[in-house]
Structures are given as structure tokens and as C-alpha cells.
Tab-separated table of C-alpha atoms in Angstrom:
chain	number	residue	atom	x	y	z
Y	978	UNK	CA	93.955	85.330	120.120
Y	979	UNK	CA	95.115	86.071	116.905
Y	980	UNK	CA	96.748	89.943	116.505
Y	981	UNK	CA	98.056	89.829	113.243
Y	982	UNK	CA	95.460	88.125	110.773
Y	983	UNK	CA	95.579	87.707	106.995
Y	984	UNK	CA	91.658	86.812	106.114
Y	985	UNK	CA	92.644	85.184	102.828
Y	986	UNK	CA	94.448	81.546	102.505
Y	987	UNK	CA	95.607	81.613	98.755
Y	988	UNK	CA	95.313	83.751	95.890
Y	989	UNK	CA	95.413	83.567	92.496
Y	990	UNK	CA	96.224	86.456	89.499
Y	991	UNK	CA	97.262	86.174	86.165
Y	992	UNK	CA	100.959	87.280	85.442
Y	993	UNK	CA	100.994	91.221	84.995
Y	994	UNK	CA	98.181	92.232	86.890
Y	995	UNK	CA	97.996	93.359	90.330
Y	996	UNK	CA	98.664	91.494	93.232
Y	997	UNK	CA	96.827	92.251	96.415
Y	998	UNK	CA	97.414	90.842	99.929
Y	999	UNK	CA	95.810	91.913	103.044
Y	1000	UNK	CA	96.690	92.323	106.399
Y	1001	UNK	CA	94.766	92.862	109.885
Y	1002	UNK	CA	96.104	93.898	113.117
Y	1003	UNK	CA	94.281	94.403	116.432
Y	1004	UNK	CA	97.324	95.492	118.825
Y	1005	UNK	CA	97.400	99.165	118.781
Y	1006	UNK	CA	100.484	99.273	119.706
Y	1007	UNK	CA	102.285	97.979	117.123
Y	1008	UNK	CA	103.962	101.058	114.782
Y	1009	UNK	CA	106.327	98.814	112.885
Y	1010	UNK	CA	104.779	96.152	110.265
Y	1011	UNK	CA	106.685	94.211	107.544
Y	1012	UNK	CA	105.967	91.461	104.733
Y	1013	UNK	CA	108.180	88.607	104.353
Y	1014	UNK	CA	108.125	85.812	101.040
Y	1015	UNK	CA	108.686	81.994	101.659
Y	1016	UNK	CA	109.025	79.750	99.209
Y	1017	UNK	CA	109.161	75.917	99.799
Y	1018	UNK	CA	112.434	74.316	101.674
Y	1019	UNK	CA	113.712	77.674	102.323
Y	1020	UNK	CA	112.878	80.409	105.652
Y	1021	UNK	CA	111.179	83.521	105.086
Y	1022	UNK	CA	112.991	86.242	103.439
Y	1023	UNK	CA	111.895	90.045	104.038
Y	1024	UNK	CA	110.441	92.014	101.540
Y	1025	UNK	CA	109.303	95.303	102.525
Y	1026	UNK	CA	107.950	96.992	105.889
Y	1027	UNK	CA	106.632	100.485	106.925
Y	1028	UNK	CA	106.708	102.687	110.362
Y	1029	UNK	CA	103.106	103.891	111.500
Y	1030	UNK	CA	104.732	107.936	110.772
Y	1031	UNK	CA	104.017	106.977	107.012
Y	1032	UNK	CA	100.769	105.402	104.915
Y	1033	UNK	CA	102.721	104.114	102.161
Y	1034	UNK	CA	105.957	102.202	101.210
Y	1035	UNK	CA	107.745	101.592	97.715
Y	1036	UNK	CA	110.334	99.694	97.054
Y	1037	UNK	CA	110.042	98.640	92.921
Y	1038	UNK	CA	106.753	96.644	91.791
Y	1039	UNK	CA	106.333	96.315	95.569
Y	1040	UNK	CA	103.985	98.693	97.650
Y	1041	UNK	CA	103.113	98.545	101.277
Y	1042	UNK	CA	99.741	100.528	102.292
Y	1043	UNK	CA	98.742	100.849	106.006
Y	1044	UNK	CA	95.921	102.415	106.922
Y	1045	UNK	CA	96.044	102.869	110.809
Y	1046	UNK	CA	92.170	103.646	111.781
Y	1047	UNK	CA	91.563	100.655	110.439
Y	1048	UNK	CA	94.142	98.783	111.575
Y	1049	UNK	CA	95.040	97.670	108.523
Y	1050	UNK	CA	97.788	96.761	105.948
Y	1051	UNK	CA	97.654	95.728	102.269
Y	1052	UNK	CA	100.770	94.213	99.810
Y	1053	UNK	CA	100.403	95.495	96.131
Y	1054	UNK	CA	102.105	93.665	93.841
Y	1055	UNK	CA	102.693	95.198	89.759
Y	1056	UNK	CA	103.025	94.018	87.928
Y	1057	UNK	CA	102.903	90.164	89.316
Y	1058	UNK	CA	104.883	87.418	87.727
Y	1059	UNK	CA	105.351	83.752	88.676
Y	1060	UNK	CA	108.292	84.314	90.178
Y	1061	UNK	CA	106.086	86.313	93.075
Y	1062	UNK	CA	104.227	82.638	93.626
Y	1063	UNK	CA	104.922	81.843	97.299
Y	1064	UNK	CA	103.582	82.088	100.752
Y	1065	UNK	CA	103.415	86.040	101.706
Y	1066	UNK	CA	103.486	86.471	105.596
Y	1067	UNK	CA	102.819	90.020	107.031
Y	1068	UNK	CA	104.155	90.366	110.448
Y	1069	UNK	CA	103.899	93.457	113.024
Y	1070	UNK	CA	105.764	94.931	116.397
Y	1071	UNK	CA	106.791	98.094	118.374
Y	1072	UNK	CA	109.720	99.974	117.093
Y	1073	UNK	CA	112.203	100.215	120.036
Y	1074	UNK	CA	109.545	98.228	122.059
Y	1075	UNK	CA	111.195	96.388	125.030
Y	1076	UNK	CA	110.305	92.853	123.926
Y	1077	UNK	CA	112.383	93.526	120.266
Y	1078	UNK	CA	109.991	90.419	118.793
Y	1079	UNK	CA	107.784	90.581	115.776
Y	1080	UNK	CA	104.500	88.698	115.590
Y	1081	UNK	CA	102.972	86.797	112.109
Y	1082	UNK	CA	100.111	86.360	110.371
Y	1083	UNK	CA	98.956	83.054	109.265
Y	1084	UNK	CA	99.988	83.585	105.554
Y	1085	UNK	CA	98.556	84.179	102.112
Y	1086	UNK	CA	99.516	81.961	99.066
Y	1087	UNK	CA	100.052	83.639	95.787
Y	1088	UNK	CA	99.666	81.673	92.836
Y	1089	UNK	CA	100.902	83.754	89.777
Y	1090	UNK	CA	99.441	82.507	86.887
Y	1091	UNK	CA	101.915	82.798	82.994
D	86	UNK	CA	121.445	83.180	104.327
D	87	UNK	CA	122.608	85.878	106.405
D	88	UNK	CA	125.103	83.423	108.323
D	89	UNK	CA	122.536	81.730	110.461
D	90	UNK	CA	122.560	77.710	109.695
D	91	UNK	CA	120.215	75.530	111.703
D	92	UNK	CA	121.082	71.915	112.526
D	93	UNK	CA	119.636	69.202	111.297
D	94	UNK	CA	117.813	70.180	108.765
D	95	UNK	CA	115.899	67.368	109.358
D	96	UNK	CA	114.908	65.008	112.289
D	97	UNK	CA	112.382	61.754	112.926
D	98	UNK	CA	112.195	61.094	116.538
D	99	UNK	CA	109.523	58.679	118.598
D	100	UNK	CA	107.062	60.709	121.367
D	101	UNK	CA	108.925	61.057	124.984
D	102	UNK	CA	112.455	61.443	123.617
D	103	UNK	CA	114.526	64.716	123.862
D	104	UNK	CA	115.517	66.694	120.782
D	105	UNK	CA	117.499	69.653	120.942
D	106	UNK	CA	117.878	72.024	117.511
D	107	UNK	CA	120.533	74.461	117.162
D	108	UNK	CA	120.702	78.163	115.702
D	109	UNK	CA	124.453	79.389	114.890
D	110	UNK	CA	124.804	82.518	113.365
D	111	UNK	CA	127.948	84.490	112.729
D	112	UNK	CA	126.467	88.168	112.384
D	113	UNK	CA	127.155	88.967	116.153
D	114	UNK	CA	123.497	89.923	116.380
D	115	UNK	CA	122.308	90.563	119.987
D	116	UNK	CA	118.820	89.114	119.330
D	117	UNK	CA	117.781	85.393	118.412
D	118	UNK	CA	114.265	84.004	118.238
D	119	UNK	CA	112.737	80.454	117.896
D	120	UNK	CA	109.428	79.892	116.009
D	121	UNK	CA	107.357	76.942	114.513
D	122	UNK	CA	105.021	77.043	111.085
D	123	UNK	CA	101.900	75.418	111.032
D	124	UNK	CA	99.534	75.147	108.212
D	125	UNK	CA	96.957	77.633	109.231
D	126	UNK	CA	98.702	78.758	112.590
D	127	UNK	CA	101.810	81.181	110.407
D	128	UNK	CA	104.516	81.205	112.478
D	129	UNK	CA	104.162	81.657	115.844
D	130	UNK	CA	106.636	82.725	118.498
D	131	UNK	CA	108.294	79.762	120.771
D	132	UNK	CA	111.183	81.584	122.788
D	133	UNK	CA	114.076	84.653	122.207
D	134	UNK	CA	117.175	85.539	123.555
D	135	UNK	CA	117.590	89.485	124.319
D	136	UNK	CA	121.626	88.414	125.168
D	137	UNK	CA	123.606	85.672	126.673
D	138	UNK	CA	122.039	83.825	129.483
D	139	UNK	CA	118.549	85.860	128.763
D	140	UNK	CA	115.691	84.355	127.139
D	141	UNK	CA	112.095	84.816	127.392
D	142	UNK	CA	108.707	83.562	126.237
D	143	UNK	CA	106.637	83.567	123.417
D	144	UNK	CA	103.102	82.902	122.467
D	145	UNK	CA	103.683	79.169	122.140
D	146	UNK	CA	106.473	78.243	124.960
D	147	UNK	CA	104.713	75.398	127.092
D	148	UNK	CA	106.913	72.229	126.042
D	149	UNK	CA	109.685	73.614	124.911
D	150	UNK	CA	112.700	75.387	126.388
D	151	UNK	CA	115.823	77.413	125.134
D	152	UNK	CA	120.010	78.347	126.386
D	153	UNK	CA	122.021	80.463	124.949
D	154	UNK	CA	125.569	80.354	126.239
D	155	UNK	CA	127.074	82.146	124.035
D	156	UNK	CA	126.088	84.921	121.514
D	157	UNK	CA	126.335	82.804	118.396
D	158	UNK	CA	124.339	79.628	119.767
D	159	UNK	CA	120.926	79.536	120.402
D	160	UNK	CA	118.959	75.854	121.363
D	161	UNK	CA	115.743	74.781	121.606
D	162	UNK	CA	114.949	71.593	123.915
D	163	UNK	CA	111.827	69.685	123.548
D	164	UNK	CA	112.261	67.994	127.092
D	165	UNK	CA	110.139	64.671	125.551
D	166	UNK	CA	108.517	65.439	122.153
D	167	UNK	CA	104.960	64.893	121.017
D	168	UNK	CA	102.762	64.216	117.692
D	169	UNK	CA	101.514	68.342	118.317
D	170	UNK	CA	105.245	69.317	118.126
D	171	UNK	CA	105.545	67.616	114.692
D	172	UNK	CA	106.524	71.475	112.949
D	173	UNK	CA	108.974	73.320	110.461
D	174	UNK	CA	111.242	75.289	113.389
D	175	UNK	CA	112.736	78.690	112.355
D	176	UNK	CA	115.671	80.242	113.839
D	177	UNK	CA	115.686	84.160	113.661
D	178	UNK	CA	118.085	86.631	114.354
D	179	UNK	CA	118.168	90.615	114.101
D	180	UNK	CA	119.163	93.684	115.490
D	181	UNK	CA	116.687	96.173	117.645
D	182	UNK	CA	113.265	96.512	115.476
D	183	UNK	CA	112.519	99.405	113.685
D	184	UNK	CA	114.679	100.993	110.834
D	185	UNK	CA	114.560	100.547	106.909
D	186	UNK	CA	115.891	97.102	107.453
D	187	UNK	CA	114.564	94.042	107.931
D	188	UNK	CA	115.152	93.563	111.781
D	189	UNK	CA	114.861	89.397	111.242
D	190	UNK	CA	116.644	87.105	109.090
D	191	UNK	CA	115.383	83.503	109.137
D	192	UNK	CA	117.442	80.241	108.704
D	193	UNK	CA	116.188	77.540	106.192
D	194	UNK	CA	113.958	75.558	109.120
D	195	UNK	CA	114.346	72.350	110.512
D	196	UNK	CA	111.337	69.996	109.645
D	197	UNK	CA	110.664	67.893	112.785
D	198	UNK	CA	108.113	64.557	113.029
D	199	UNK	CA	107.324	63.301	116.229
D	200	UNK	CA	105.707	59.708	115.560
């Protein structure tokens, strides 16, 4: 049973438009979420997260929405350049929770097209 | 790399035998967590250690098991290996979760086959 799903295997922009990656979560528990970047050879490396107390994150051409009816959390990139190609993995988990662990979605490839 | 380095980086071994990877970090962090990637699985959760001499399970635990002995170490045993536990393995390690900081920092991976 999958709580942390990302709906979309790869995607593919053109460099300097917007970058969007999607995020579902079933666990309403979770009030923590975060995206991480991998590229190949090399272990994820975090990128930006958000608390459930807000609806929106910043942090440079980097954006985190979550939208908690819904359950769900997006990743807007602008704009997007090749460097941004890699494997985008959101990831979700309870802020002083007792467990302390994080759980992943399957990943979403960007492909940033020059 | 946030002073975590996994060992090997790389490892062929036939189905039945033991393997053991290591974490080592050098952050002092109390919290260390094993996963795999698969294609189309993410990364999933094996086992983490919540302190010395206390480890738990995670979503993907039957075959595999972990010590930690000491803050800075952190193995995972495949007690005999087979084809399905042919993965990338990620160490993790991090503070309590929450906060404007990432509360994981991954090593590079080890990339096991199991033939």
C-alpha cells in the first residue's frame, strides 16, 4: 500500500518554462513533506520541504505547494534548466513523530530540454 | 556528502551467500536508516536505528537484518541473498524530523547483484 505516490514516471519541459511535479499522500498524519533530487551514481540530495502550518514554500526558482484537503503536494520549478534533469522524489512523515522515518514516493524523471 | 560513506560501493555475490554493507558517518547523528531503490518501487524503507543497540523495521524488512554497535556504524546483513535483493542500498542519517532542514542525508548507494 503505497502512501506517498507520484502518478507521473518522467517528464519532459523545454529549458525556461515551468516545471511541475506532483505528489499524493494518503496518511493523514503526516505534517512534514520534502522533495529530494538524484542524479545517476550519486544518493538523493534534499531540495526543499514544507510543515502542514503553511501552503507554500520558496526557496529560489524552487516552490513547494501543499494543499492538505487534498492530500496533496506539487514541485514548481522556474524557470527549468537542464541542470534540473534528474529523478525528483517527494517523500513525507510526522514532525516529532515517534518513529523519526520519512517515507518516498516512487519518483518522477525530469528531462529538461536546451 | 555530509560524512556518511557506504562500503563497497559495489558488490556481485551468488544467491545463498551473506553480504553485509556498512554505513559510517562522522556527524554524530542519533538516527540512521537503510533503504533500497527499485525502478518503479522509489525507495522504500528496510530498517533504522533510533540509537545504539536500537533498530526497528521498515516497510520492506523480511530478509534482511541490521546492528549498530556504535553510533557511527550502521550494517545491513542479508543472511543468504537472492535475485529480488538485486538493489541500489542507501544509507541515511539525520537528526529528529521536522525543522527547515533536511532531516536525511543520503550516502552515494551501494549497487548490489545477486546472480
Amino acid at each position: 500500500d503505497q502512501q506517498v505516490k507520484q502518478n507521473s514516471p518522467s517528464l519532459s519541459v523545454q529549458e525556461g518554462r515551468i516545471s511541475i511535479l506532483n505528489c499524493d499522500y494518503t496518511n493523514s498524519m503526516f505534517d512534514y513533506f520534502l522533495w529530494y533530487k538524484k542524479y545517476p551514481a550519486e544518493g538523493p540530495t534534499f531540495l526543499i520541504s514544507i510543515s502542514s502550518i503553511k501552503d507554500k514554500n520558496e526557496d529560489g526558482r524552487f516552490t513547494v505547494f501543499l494543499n492538505k484537503s487534498a492530500k496533496h503536494l506539487s514541485l514548481h520549478i522556474v524557470p527549468s534548466q537542464p541542470g534540473d534533469s534528474a529523478v525528483y522524489f517527494c517523500a513525507a512523515g510526522t514532525y516529532g513523530g515517534a518513529t523519526n522515518k520519512l517515507i518516498f514516493g516512487t519518483g518522477t524523471l525530469l528531462a529538461v530540454q536546451p | 556528502d555530509a560524512g556518511i560513506t557506504q562500503s563497497p560501493r559495489h558488490k556481485v555475490t551468488e544467491t545463498g551467500t551473506p553480504v553485509t554493507l556498512r554505513c559510517h558517518q562522522t556527524e554524530n547523528h542519533r538516527y540512521m536508516y537503510w533503504y533500497r531503490q527499485d525502478p518503479g518501487h522509489g525507495l522504500r524503507l528496510i530498517h533504522y536505528s533510533y540509537g545504539v543497540k536500537d533498530t526497528d523495521k521498515g516497510e520492506v524488512s523480511d530478509g534482511y537484518s541490521v546492528s549498530r554497535s556504535k553510533t557511527e556504524d550502521f550494517l545491513l546483513t542479508l543472511e543468504s541473498a537472492t535475485s529480488s535483493q538485486t538493489s541500489v542500498y542507501f544509507c541515511a542519517i539525520g537528526p529528529r524530523v521536522g525543522g527547515n532542514n533536511s532531516p536525511l542525508h543520503f550516502g552515494n548507494g551501494t549497487r548490489l547483484t545477486v546472480t
